[in-house]
Structures are given as structure tokens and as C-alpha cells.
């Protein structure tokens, strides 16, 4: 008995509504408390963090001040028509969805792969404006990108003053990056400090790169403003219905329904995984290619479609009956999913605003950069693939990995453009294993599902893929290269996963093209 909730053009459809959860949240006055930004809603332990992480509830109103400022900046930088965004997780995922959906070009740099970074640096440098986005101002990937671009402009013969004009910095007031930005002579836009990264789509983090790429951000803000009143009401509350339904799932297969939004699942993945995956609880988003792509529908897997214009629940021609569908304008989608995640956190009795386990991998990485990679003996060498993990051969090791597990996480420390074919491994492993299978490009997944892997239910099996880069790239001013940083991040995450005795297979491709073909072939041959 499917039900539909609508507000301001956004519709949530739930095939089996979580009515008891919805009513329980209403009985606790959750909608009104959320709308009032009441930090007590998630209990005393979460209150200090919630007190400085609820700005997203109405940040879109404060973001209106950005509209004239960014229009002026875009005019000022009209000659720099190649917009590059250097940012991780919540500092880049929303602009990526916004510009892909609205058809504006944006180069998103959220990798430490030397080849991918080099390709960006070599693309129209003279016409490039680099948005360096980091709330904390201390994210090592983004700092490395900033250094590489700064050096590239100097190497191209620009003076420091001329180079500074090619940078727009978005960060929190008082962050280390805000000081560096002043020294660089960069344009600086300070963000709403009371909003965490994964909730920042409608703050400067989501809007500055999008506006510079040519998006009409006023429309996004208006869409959010029209939707906002609904999150505080007991009746006809789409976000509450969505949050209640999500809180009952263990896996949420997220797919665009093909009706206008592109890649919203990649943004929602971080929001949901990093917010709920803790205290061994939470739901794992599984971003799938299309509504009919292979997923393992366990009894706690919800198929969730997201779209711009279709009436909820109707997916033309796919035969898919989504368990949940969310259709409506992008600005309203952001606010709806953010509120839904906050409601789900309340229903799950977890703090939806912290990310306790992300720091662990970052600290491991820093230690490895300092002391060097831990040594490891290969378990097997199979053509272009070196395997570290039990099994004795590529095919045996892969099958052994996902036997009797809850889900499989594939984590690729590769170039998401040059090595794009490896992403087809997800469907192959999902089909072969019969398990919910995620695919994440690294290190961007470390800022998304990475929290869930370490803090969520400990039922994951992990397939980590690294590859020898064709050519490395220095990080100017640092004793490590991008390739060394990438390898240290992979090793740091292996340590974090091994410390939880989780099944882990590390495959290193000594020749990326050959190794990818070999790996895909190993699955196809089954
Ligand atoms: O904007 P920052 O501070 O660079 O952080 C980037 C991302 O890293 C995290 O802090 C941890 O993954 C995310 O919450 C955030 O979106």
C-alpha cells in the first residue's frame, strides 16, 4: 500500500511506508525540533556536535548573499573558462551533481592518482580558475592539488600576483587554508561554519564552483526555500517519510531514474554512509548504474530511484518497482535528503553529524608517509596482478573473499577516467557474489563510505585495487609524491580494515590496462 508525500514539487513514494517510525518521530516532535535547529534532538552525546552542525536547515537563506557576489566574480574571471574544483567529499560531490545535471562543465579533482592530476594540470592551464574547497583547510589531497596548481602557474611564467588571480578559495573562517589563501592573493569566500561537509550542498561549497561553471544558483536556492517549510511539519513531510523508510534498510541501492538528475546518488552516498555508519549501525548506499543494474536484493535492501521530473514510482520500461522514489527539483532534493538523513539518525539513535572513523585512516596515512610503506609478501603473482591475501590465485582469491559476507566494497586507487573500465567490476562481483556490492574511486570513497566500512556493521569484504602509475608527480614543497601519497592512503586503509579482522584482498596492477582486463576476465570466465 504505497504512499506518497509531496511538498514544493518534490514527491517521495514509499512502497511499504515505515508508518510506525514516522509516527514515533512525530511523537518526539522531531520535525519541529529539526526545523528549529534544536541540538538536543539526537541526545546529550550528540548535542555538542549538533549545536554547530545544523546550519544546513536554513543555510540557503544566507546563501542568497552569494548570488550577486558570484555573478560579479564570474564576470571578473570571464577569461578563465576552465573551472577546476579541488575538493574531497562534501567539498566537491554536490557541485559535481549540480553541474552534470545542469549541463555545465566542471573538472572535479578529488584524486591523488598522478595520471589524473597530471591530466588536469595539462588541460587549458592558462584559462583555468581553480576552486580550492576545504572546510577544515587541512585535507591533504586538496592541499596537494593547491600546491601542484600553484607551481604549475609559476612554471608557466606567471608571477605570484598573476597566479593568485587563478584561485578561488572556499573554506571556513579561521581555517589554515584561509590564511594561505591570503598569502596567495586568491579570492576567498568564507562558508557557513555551522554546516558539516556532507550537508553543505546549499552553502558556498556547493554553490561557488557551480556558479563559476555557469549554473543559476538562485534557482537552486529558491527550490530549497520552497521545500523548507515541509521539514518542520508533522503531516505531508516527504523528508520524514524518506528518513523513516531509510532507517529500516540495511542497504539502499541508489539509481538515477533517467528523468533529469545525474549522479545524485554519488552525493547521497556520502551523506548517508558517513552520517549513519557508526556504532556498528547504519545503512550502506549502493550506487548502481541504472534501476535494473544487478544488486543483491537482501531482505533489507531498498531500491531507491531519484529523478527530476517523473511522477514517483513510475520508471518507464524498466519493470523496476522501486521501494522508494524521490522525484523533484535538485535544490529541494538536497534539503530533503539532508533532513531525511538527520531524521534517520534520530530513528537509529546515532549522531548523524560526526565521522569518528575517518580520522583513523587519515592518521594511518600520515604515519606511513612519515615512516614508509609497511612491507608485505605477495600471496600470488598472476600476470599483471600481484595479490596480497589468501587464495593462491586471482580467481580463487576473489571468490574466497566474498564467501559468507554481508557486502563487498571495491575500492580503486586508480584514474577514474583513464582506468574507467574497472568500474564494470561492480556488476560482475554483484552478480557472482549475490551480495550488495559497492564501487568507490579512491581516495574519494574514504570521505564517503569509508566511515561506514569502519564504523558500520562489520560484515564487509574489501577488494582494494592499486596500480603502478605510468609516471609519478611531485607534490611541491612536500617530501612525498602523489604516487606515494596514493599508496600511503591505500596502505593506511588496509591497516584500518585489518585491525577489524575484515576480509581484505589487495590486488596491485603492475600494468594497469593488462591488469584490468585480467581482473574483469577472471570474473567473466566464471
Ligand atoms: O572540506 P574538508 O574539510 O576538506 O573535508 C572534506 C571531507 O572530508 C571529511 O571531513 C571526512 O571524510 C568529510 O566529512 C568532508 O566532506
Coordinates of C-alpha atoms and ligand atoms in Angstrom, one line a residue:
X1 CA 0.0 0.0 0.0
X2 CA 2.4 2.5 -1.4
X3 CA 2.1 6.0 -0.1
X4 CA 3.2 9.4 -1.5
X5 CA 4.3 12.5 0.3
X6 CA 4.7 15.8 -1.6
X7 CA 5.9 19.3 -1.0
X8 CA 7.0 22.1 -3.3
X9 CA 7.2 19.9 -6.3
X10 CA 9.2 17.1 -4.6
X11 CA 7.5 13.7 -4.2
X12 CA 8.6 10.8 -2.0
X13 CA 7.0 7.5 -2.7
X14 CA 7.4 4.5 -0.3
X15 CA 6.1 1.1 -1.3
X16 CA 5.9 -0.1 2.3
X17 CA 5.8 3.1 4.4
X18 CA 7.6 2.9 7.8
X19 CA 4.5 4.3 9.4
X20 CA 5.5 3.3 12.9
X21 CA 8.8 5.1 12.6
X22 CA 7.2 8.2 11.0
X23 CA 4.7 8.4 13.9
X24 CA 7.3 7.8 16.5
X25 CA 9.4 10.7 15.2
X26 CA 6.4 12.9 15.1
X27 CA 5.5 11.9 18.7
X28 CA 9.1 13.0 19.7
X29 CA 8.4 16.3 17.9
X30 CA 11.4 15.6 15.6
X31 CA 10.1 17.7 12.6
X32 CA 9.6 20.9 14.7
X33 CA 12.8 20.4 16.6
X34 CA 14.8 19.9 13.4
X35 CA 13.2 23.0 11.8
X36 CA 14.1 24.9 15.0
X37 CA 17.7 23.6 14.8
X38 CA 17.3 22.1 18.3
X39 CA 20.6 20.3 19.0
X40 CA 19.1 18.2 21.8
X41 CA 17.1 16.0 19.3
X42 CA 19.8 13.4 19.0
X43 CA 20.6 13.1 22.7
X44 CA 23.3 14.5 25.0
X45 CA 26.3 12.8 23.4
X46 CA 25.5 14.3 20.0
X47 CA 24.4 17.7 21.3
X48 CA 27.8 19.5 21.2
X49 CA 28.4 18.5 17.6
X50 CA 24.8 19.0 16.6
X51 CA 25.0 22.5 18.1
X52 CA 27.5 23.5 15.4
X53 CA 26.2 21.3 12.6
X54 CA 22.6 22.3 12.0
X55 CA 23.2 25.4 9.9
X56 CA 22.1 23.5 6.7
X57 CA 18.5 23.7 7.8
X58 CA 18.3 27.3 6.6
X59 CA 21.7 28.0 5.1
X60 CA 20.1 28.5 1.7
X61 CA 18.7 31.9 3.0
X62 CA 22.2 33.1 3.9
X63 CA 23.5 31.7 0.6
X64 CA 21.3 34.3 -1.2
X65 CA 24.1 36.8 -0.5
X66 CA 26.4 34.8 -2.7
X67 CA 24.2 35.4 -5.8
X68 CA 25.4 38.9 -6.7
X69 CA 28.9 38.3 -5.3
X70 CA 29.4 35.2 -7.6
X71 CA 27.9 36.9 -10.6
X72 CA 30.4 39.7 -10.2
X73 CA 33.3 37.2 -9.7
X74 CA 32.2 35.2 -12.8
X75 CA 32.3 38.4 -14.8
X76 CA 35.7 39.3 -13.3
X77 CA 37.1 35.9 -14.3
X78 CA 35.3 35.6 -17.6
X79 CA 38.6 34.8 -19.4
X80 CA 39.1 31.8 -17.2
X81 CA 36.5 29.5 -18.6
X82 CA 38.0 26.2 -17.4
X83 CA 36.8 25.7 -13.9
X84 CA 38.6 23.1 -11.8
X85 CA 37.3 22.1 -8.4
X86 CA 39.9 20.7 -5.9
X87 CA 37.9 19.3 -3.0
X88 CA 37.1 16.0 -1.3
X89 CA 33.7 14.5 -0.2
X90 CA 31.3 17.2 0.8
X91 CA 33.6 19.8 -0.7
X92 CA 33.1 18.5 -4.3
X93 CA 30.3 16.0 -4.6
X94 CA 27.4 18.5 -4.7
X95 CA 29.0 20.7 -7.4
X96 CA 29.7 17.6 -9.4
X97 CA 26.0 16.6 -9.3
X98 CA 24.8 20.2 -9.9
X99 CA 27.0 20.8 -13.0
X100 CA 26.4 17.3 -14.5
X101 CA 22.7 17.7 -14.1
X102 CA 22.5 21.2 -15.4
X103 CA 25.0 20.6 -18.2
X104 CA 27.8 22.9 -17.2
X105 CA 31.5 21.9 -17.5
X106 CA 33.4 21.4 -14.3
X107 CA 36.7 19.4 -13.8
X108 CA 36.4 17.8 -10.4
X109 CA 39.8 16.9 -8.9
X110 CA 39.2 14.6 -6.0
X111 CA 42.0 12.0 -6.5
X112 CA 45.7 11.5 -5.7
X113 CA 46.3 9.4 -8.8
X114 CA 49.3 11.0 -10.5
X115 CA 48.0 10.5 -14.0
X116 CA 44.6 12.0 -13.3
X117 CA 46.2 15.0 -11.6
X118 CA 48.7 15.5 -14.4
X119 CA 45.9 15.4 -17.0
X120 CA 44.0 18.1 -15.2
X121 CA 47.1 20.3 -14.8
X122 CA 47.8 20.0 -18.5
X123 CA 44.3 21.0 -19.6
X124 CA 43.9 24.7 -20.6
X125 CA 46.1 25.9 -17.7
X126 CA 46.2 29.5 -19.0
X127 CA 42.3 29.6 -18.9
X128 CA 41.9 27.7 -15.6
X129 CA 40.4 29.0 -12.4
X130 CA 41.0 26.6 -9.5
X131 CA 38.4 26.5 -6.8
X132 CA 40.2 25.1 -3.7
X133 CA 37.5 23.9 -1.4
X134 CA 38.1 22.6 2.1
X135 CA 36.1 23.3 5.2
X136 CA 38.8 22.2 7.6
X137 CA 41.5 23.6 5.3
X138 CA 43.7 20.6 6.3
X139 CA 42.7 17.9 3.9
X140 CA 45.9 16.5 2.4
X141 CA 44.5 15.8 -1.1
X142 CA 43.2 19.3 -1.5
X143 CA 46.4 20.9 -0.2
X144 CA 48.4 18.7 -2.6
X145 CA 46.2 19.9 -5.5
X146 CA 46.6 23.5 -4.5
X147 CA 50.4 23.1 -4.3
X148 CA 50.6 21.4 -7.7
X149 CA 48.5 24.1 -9.4
X150 CA 50.4 27.0 -7.8
X151 CA 53.7 25.5 -9.0
X152 CA 52.2 24.9 -12.5
X153 CA 51.2 28.6 -12.9
X154 CA 54.7 29.7 -11.7
X155 CA 56.3 27.2 -14.1
X156 CA 54.2 28.7 -16.8
X157 CA 55.9 32.1 -16.2
X158 CA 53.2 33.8 -14.1
X159 CA 54.2 36.0 -11.2
X160 CA 52.8 35.1 -7.8
X161 CA 50.4 38.0 -8.1
X162 CA 49.2 36.8 -11.5
X163 CA 48.9 33.2 -10.2
X164 CA 46.8 34.3 -7.3
X165 CA 44.1 35.5 -9.7
X166 CA 43.6 31.9 -10.9
X167 CA 42.5 30.7 -7.4
X168 CA 39.1 31.0 -5.6
X169 CA 39.3 29.5 -2.1
X170 CA 36.2 28.3 -0.2
X171 CA 36.9 27.5 3.4
X172 CA 35.7 28.0 7.0
X173 CA 36.6 31.3 8.7
X174 CA 39.9 31.0 10.5
X175 CA 40.9 27.7 8.8
X176 CA 44.6 27.2 7.9
X177 CA 43.6 27.5 4.3
X178 CA 42.1 30.9 4.8
X179 CA 45.5 32.2 5.9
X180 CA 47.2 30.5 3.0
X181 CA 44.7 32.0 0.6
X182 CA 45.5 35.5 1.8
X183 CA 49.2 34.8 1.1
X184 CA 48.4 33.6 -2.3
X185 CA 46.3 36.6 -3.2
X186 CA 43.4 34.3 -4.0
X187 CA 39.8 35.3 -4.0
X188 CA 38.4 34.0 -0.7
X189 CA 34.8 33.1 0.1
X190 CA 34.2 32.0 3.7
X191 CA 31.5 29.4 4.2
X192 CA 28.8 28.9 6.8
X193 CA 30.8 27.3 9.6
X194 CA 27.8 25.6 11.2
X195 CA 27.4 23.1 8.3
X196 CA 29.3 19.9 8.0
X197 CA 30.8 18.9 4.7
X198 CA 28.3 16.3 3.6
X199 CA 25.4 18.7 4.4
X200 CA 27.0 21.7 2.6
X201 CA 25.4 21.4 -0.9
X202 CA 23.5 24.7 -0.5
X203 CA 26.4 26.6 1.1
X204 CA 29.3 28.2 -0.7
X205 CA 30.9 24.7 -1.0
X206 CA 28.0 23.6 -3.3
X207 CA 27.3 27.0 -4.9
X208 CA 30.6 28.7 -5.6
X209 CA 32.0 26.1 -8.1
X210 CA 28.6 25.7 -9.7
X211 CA 28.1 29.5 -10.2
X212 CA 31.5 29.9 -11.7
X213 CA 30.7 27.0 -14.1
X214 CA 27.6 28.9 -15.2
X215 CA 24.8 27.5 -13.0
X216 CA 21.9 29.7 -12.0
X217 CA 22.3 29.1 -8.3
X218 CA 19.3 31.4 -7.4
X219 CA 17.0 28.7 -8.9
X220 CA 18.6 26.0 -6.6
X221 CA 18.2 28.3 -3.6
X222 CA 14.6 29.1 -4.4
X223 CA 13.8 25.4 -4.8
X224 CA 15.2 24.7 -1.3
X225 CA 13.4 27.6 0.2
X226 CA 10.1 26.5 -1.2
X227 CA 10.6 23.0 0.2
X228 CA 12.0 24.0 3.6
X229 CA 8.7 24.5 5.5
X230 CA 7.7 20.9 4.9
X231 CA 10.6 19.5 7.0
X232 CA 9.1 21.0 10.2
X233 CA 5.6 19.7 9.8
X234 CA 4.0 16.5 11.2
X235 CA 1.8 15.8 8.2
X236 CA 2.8 15.7 4.5
X237 CA 6.6 15.6 5.3
X238 CA 8.4 14.0 2.4
X239 CA 11.8 14.2 4.2
X240 CA 10.4 12.5 7.3
X241 CA 8.8 9.7 5.2
X242 CA 12.1 9.2 3.4
X243 CA 14.2 9.2 6.6
X244 CA 11.8 6.8 8.3
X245 CA 11.9 4.4 5.3
X246 CA 15.7 4.6 5.0
X247 CA 16.2 3.9 8.8
X248 CA 14.7 0.4 8.3
X249 CA 17.0 -0.6 5.4
X250 CA 20.5 -2.1 5.7
X251 CA 21.3 -1.4 2.1
X252 CA 19.9 1.3 -0.2
X253 CA 20.5 0.8 -3.9
X254 CA 20.6 4.3 -5.3
X255 CA 19.9 4.8 -9.0
X256 CA 19.0 7.8 -11.2
X257 CA 15.7 7.1 -12.9
X258 CA 16.8 8.8 -16.0
X259 CA 14.4 11.7 -15.6
X260 CA 16.8 14.6 -15.3
X261 CA 19.1 14.3 -12.4
X262 CA 22.6 12.9 -13.0
X263 CA 24.7 11.3 -10.3
X264 CA 22.7 12.4 -7.3
X265 CA 23.4 9.0 -5.8
X266 CA 27.1 9.8 -5.5
X267 CA 26.3 12.8 -3.4
X268 CA 23.7 11.0 -1.3
X269 CA 26.1 8.1 -0.8
X270 CA 28.5 10.2 1.3
X271 CA 25.6 11.9 3.2
X272 CA 24.0 8.6 4.2
X273 CA 27.1 6.4 4.7
X274 CA 29.2 9.0 6.6
X275 CA 26.1 10.0 8.7
X276 CA 24.7 6.6 9.7
X277 CA 27.7 4.2 9.5
X278 CA 28.8 4.2 13.1
X279 CA 28.3 2.2 16.4
X280 CA 28.1 -0.9 14.1
X281 CA 24.8 0.5 12.8
X282 CA 23.7 2.3 9.7
X283 CA 22.7 1.7 6.1
X284 CA 25.1 1.3 3.2
X285 CA 24.2 3.2 0.0
X286 CA 25.0 1.1 -3.1
X287 CA 25.2 3.4 -6.1
X288 CA 24.1 1.4 -9.1
X289 CA 24.3 2.3 -12.8
X290 CA 20.6 2.0 -13.7
X291 CA 17.5 0.9 -11.9
X292 CA 17.9 -2.5 -13.5
X293 CA 21.6 -3.0 -12.7
X294 CA 22.5 -6.1 -10.7
X295 CA 22.2 -5.7 -6.9
X296 CA 21.7 -8.4 -4.4
X297 CA 18.2 -7.7 -3.0
X298 CA 18.6 -9.0 0.5
X299 CA 15.5 -8.7 2.7
X300 CA 16.8 -5.4 3.9
X301 CA 17.8 -3.8 0.6
X302 CA 15.7 -0.9 -0.6
X303 CA 15.7 0.0 -4.3
X304 CA 15.7 3.8 -4.3
X305 CA 15.3 5.8 -7.5
X306 CA 15.9 9.5 -7.8
X307 CA 14.8 11.8 -10.6
X308 CA 13.8 15.2 -11.7
X309 CA 10.5 15.0 -13.3
X310 CA 8.9 11.6 -13.3
X311 CA 6.0 11.1 -11.1
X312 CA 7.3 8.9 -8.2
X313 CA 7.2 5.1 -8.5
X314 CA 6.9 5.1 -12.3
X315 CA 10.1 4.0 -14.0
X316 CA 9.2 3.8 -17.7
X317 CA 10.1 0.5 -19.4
X318 CA 12.4 -1.0 -16.7
X319 CA 10.0 -3.2 -14.9
X320 CA 11.5 -1.9 -11.7
X321 CA 9.1 -1.2 -8.8
X322 CA 11.3 1.0 -6.6
X323 CA 10.8 0.6 -2.9
X324 CA 11.4 4.3 -2.5
X325 CA 11.4 7.0 -5.2
X326 CA 12.3 10.7 -4.8
X327 CA 11.4 13.0 -7.6
X328 CA 11.7 16.7 -7.7
X329 CA 13.9 19.7 -8.3
X330 CA 17.6 19.5 -7.4
X331 CA 17.5 22.3 -4.8
X332 CA 14.7 20.6 -3.0
X333 CA 16.4 17.2 -3.3
X334 CA 19.4 18.4 -1.4
X335 CA 17.4 19.7 1.5
X336 CA 15.1 16.7 1.5
X337 CA 17.9 14.1 1.7
X338 CA 19.8 16.1 4.3
X339 CA 16.7 16.3 6.5
X340 CA 15.9 12.6 5.8
X341 CA 19.4 11.6 7.0
X342 CA 19.0 13.7 10.1
X343 CA 15.7 12.0 10.8
X344 CA 17.1 8.6 10.1
X345 CA 19.9 9.3 12.5
X346 CA 17.3 10.0 15.2
X347 CA 15.5 6.8 14.4
X348 CA 18.7 4.8 14.6
X349 CA 19.8 6.6 17.8
X350 CA 23.2 7.7 16.3
X351 CA 24.8 11.1 15.9
X352 CA 24.3 11.9 12.1
X353 CA 26.9 14.8 12.3
X354 CA 30.2 13.2 13.3
X355 CA 32.6 10.9 11.4
X356 CA 34.6 9.2 14.1
X357 CA 36.4 6.7 12.0
X358 CA 37.5 8.8 9.1
X359 CA 40.3 10.3 11.2
X360 CA 41.8 6.8 11.7
X361 CA 42.7 6.3 8.0
X362 CA 44.0 9.9 7.8
X363 CA 46.3 9.3 10.8
X364 CA 47.4 5.9 9.4
X365 CA 48.3 7.7 6.1
X366 CA 50.3 10.4 7.9
X367 CA 52.2 7.8 9.8
X368 CA 53.0 5.8 6.7
X369 CA 54.1 9.0 4.8
X370 CA 56.5 9.6 7.7
X371 CA 57.8 6.1 8.2
X372 CA 57.4 4.4 4.8
X373 CA 55.1 1.7 3.5
X374 CA 54.7 -1.4 5.6
X375 CA 56.3 -4.4 3.8
X376 CA 54.1 -7.3 2.7
X377 CA 54.7 -10.6 1.0
X378 CA 52.6 -11.3 -2.1
X379 CA 50.3 -14.3 -1.9
X380 CA 50.4 -14.8 -5.7
X381 CA 51.5 -13.2 -8.9
X382 CA 49.2 -13.8 -11.8
X383 CA 50.2 -11.9 -15.0
X384 CA 50.0 -8.2 -14.3
X385 CA 48.3 -8.8 -11.0
X386 CA 50.1 -9.2 -7.7
X387 CA 47.7 -10.5 -5.0
X388 CA 48.0 -9.9 -1.2
X389 CA 45.5 -12.0 0.5
X390 CA 44.5 -15.7 0.8
X391 CA 43.6 -17.8 -2.2
X392 CA 46.7 -18.6 -4.1
X393 CA 45.4 -17.4 -7.5
X394 CA 43.4 -14.4 -8.7
X395 CA 40.1 -16.3 -9.3
X396 CA 40.3 -18.3 -6.1
X397 CA 41.2 -15.3 -4.0
X398 CA 38.3 -13.2 -5.3
X399 CA 35.8 -16.0 -4.7
X400 CA 37.2 -16.7 -1.3
X401 CA 36.9 -13.0 -0.4
X402 CA 33.2 -12.7 -0.6
X403 CA 32.2 -16.1 0.8
X404 CA 29.8 -15.7 3.7
X405 CA 30.0 -12.0 3.9
X406 CA 27.4 -9.2 4.1
X407 CA 28.5 -6.9 1.3
X408 CA 31.5 -6.4 -0.9
X409 CA 33.3 -3.0 -1.2
X410 CA 35.6 -2.5 -4.3
X411 CA 38.0 0.4 -3.7
X412 CA 40.0 1.5 -6.7
X413 CA 43.1 3.7 -6.2
X414 CA 43.3 4.4 -10.0
X415 CA 42.5 7.1 -12.5
X416 CA 38.7 7.3 -12.8
X417 CA 39.0 8.5 -16.4
X418 CA 41.9 6.6 -17.9
X419 CA 41.0 3.4 -15.9
X420 CA 37.2 3.8 -16.1
X421 CA 36.7 0.3 -17.4
X422 CA 37.4 -1.1 -13.9
X423 CA 34.1 0.3 -12.7
X424 CA 32.3 -2.5 -14.6
X425 CA 33.8 -4.9 -12.0
X426 CA 30.9 -3.8 -9.6
X427 CA 28.2 -5.5 -11.7
X428 CA 30.3 -8.6 -12.2
X429 CA 31.1 -9.0 -8.5
X430 CA 27.4 -8.3 -7.5
X431 CA 26.3 -11.0 -9.9
X432 CA 28.9 -13.5 -9.0
X433 CA 28.7 -13.0 -5.2
X434 CA 25.0 -12.3 -4.9
X435 CA 25.9 -9.6 -2.4
X436 CA 25.3 -5.9 -2.3
X437 CA 28.5 -4.6 -4.0
X438 CA 29.8 -1.0 -3.9
X439 CA 32.4 0.5 -6.1
X440 CA 34.4 3.5 -4.9
X441 CA 37.1 5.5 -6.6
X442 CA 39.9 6.2 -4.1
X443 CA 40.6 8.2 -2.1
X444 CA 37.3 9.9 -2.6
X445 CA 35.4 6.9 -1.1
X446 CA 37.5 7.4 2.1
X447 CA 35.4 10.6 2.6
X448 CA 32.2 8.8 1.9
X449 CA 31.6 5.1 2.5
X450 CA 35.0 4.9 4.3
X451 CA 33.3 5.9 7.6
X452 CA 30.7 3.1 7.1
X453 CA 33.4 0.4 6.4
X454 CA 35.0 1.1 9.7
X455 CA 32.1 2.2 11.9
X456 CA 29.1 0.4 10.4
X457 CA 28.0 -3.2 10.7
X458 CA 31.2 -5.3 10.5
X459 CA 30.0 -7.6 7.7
X460 CA 32.0 -6.1 4.8
X461 CA 34.6 -7.9 2.5
X462 CA 37.1 -5.5 0.9
X463 CA 38.7 -5.6 -2.5
X464 CA 41.4 -3.0 -2.8
X465 CA 42.9 -2.3 -6.2
X466 CA 46.1 -0.3 -6.7
X467 CA 48.1 0.2 -9.8
X468 CA 51.6 1.3 -10.7
X469 CA 51.3 4.8 -12.2
X470 CA 52.9 5.3 -15.6
X471 CA 54.6 8.4 -14.3
X472 CA 54.7 9.9 -10.8
X473 CA 54.1 13.6 -9.9
X474 CA 55.7 15.7 -7.2
X475 CA 53.7 17.5 -4.5
X476 CA 55.6 20.8 -4.5
X477 CA 57.1 21.6 -1.1
X478 CA 56.4 18.1 0.3
X479 CA 58.8 15.1 0.7
X480 CA 56.2 12.8 -1.0
X481 CA 54.8 12.5 -4.5
X482 CA 51.2 12.0 -5.5
X483 CA 52.0 8.3 -6.1
X484 CA 53.5 7.9 -2.7
X485 CA 50.5 9.7 -1.1
X486 CA 48.1 7.4 -3.1
X487 CA 50.0 4.3 -1.9
X488 CA 50.1 5.5 1.7
X489 CA 46.3 6.1 1.6
X490 CA 45.8 2.6 0.4
X491 CA 48.1 1.2 3.0
X492 CA 46.5 3.3 5.7
X493 CA 43.1 2.0 4.9
X494 CA 44.4 -1.6 4.8
X495 CA 45.7 -1.1 8.3
X496 CA 42.3 0.2 9.5
X497 CA 40.4 -2.7 7.9
X498 CA 42.9 -5.3 9.1
X499 CA 42.6 -4.0 12.6
X500 CA 39.0 -5.1 12.5
X501 CA 39.9 -8.6 11.0
X502 CA 37.8 -7.9 7.9
X503 CA 38.4 -10.0 4.8
X504 CA 40.7 -7.9 2.6
X505 CA 42.2 -8.7 -0.8
X506 CA 44.7 -6.2 -2.2
X507 CA 45.4 -6.5 -5.9
X508 CA 48.2 -4.4 -7.3
X509 CA 48.2 -4.0 -11.1
X510 CA 51.8 -3.8 -12.3
X511 CA 50.4 -2.8 -15.7
X512 CA 47.0 -1.1 -15.3
X513 CA 45.5 -1.9 -18.7
X514 CA 46.6 -5.5 -18.7
X515 CA 45.7 -5.9 -15.1
X516 CA 42.2 -4.5 -15.5
X517 CA 41.5 -6.8 -18.5
X518 CA 42.8 -9.8 -16.5
X519 CA 40.7 -8.9 -13.5
X520 CA 37.5 -8.4 -15.5
X521 CA 38.3 -11.6 -17.4
X522 CA 38.6 -13.6 -14.2
X523 CA 35.1 -12.7 -13.2
X524 CA 33.6 -13.1 -16.7
X525 CA 35.1 -16.6 -17.0
X526 CA 33.0 -17.8 -14.1
Ligands
LIG1 O1 36.1 20.1 3.4 P1 37.2 19.3 4.1 O2 37.5 19.8 5.4 O3 38.4 19.4 3.2 O4 36.8 17.8 4.2 C1 36.5 17.1 3.1 C2 35.7 15.8 3.5 O5 36.5 15.1 4.5 C3 35.6 14.8 5.6 O6 35.9 15.7 6.6 C4 36.0 13.4 6.1 O7 35.7 12.4 5.2 C5 34.2 14.9 5.1 O8 33.3 14.9 6.1 C6 34.4 16.1 4.2 O9 33.3 16.3 3.4

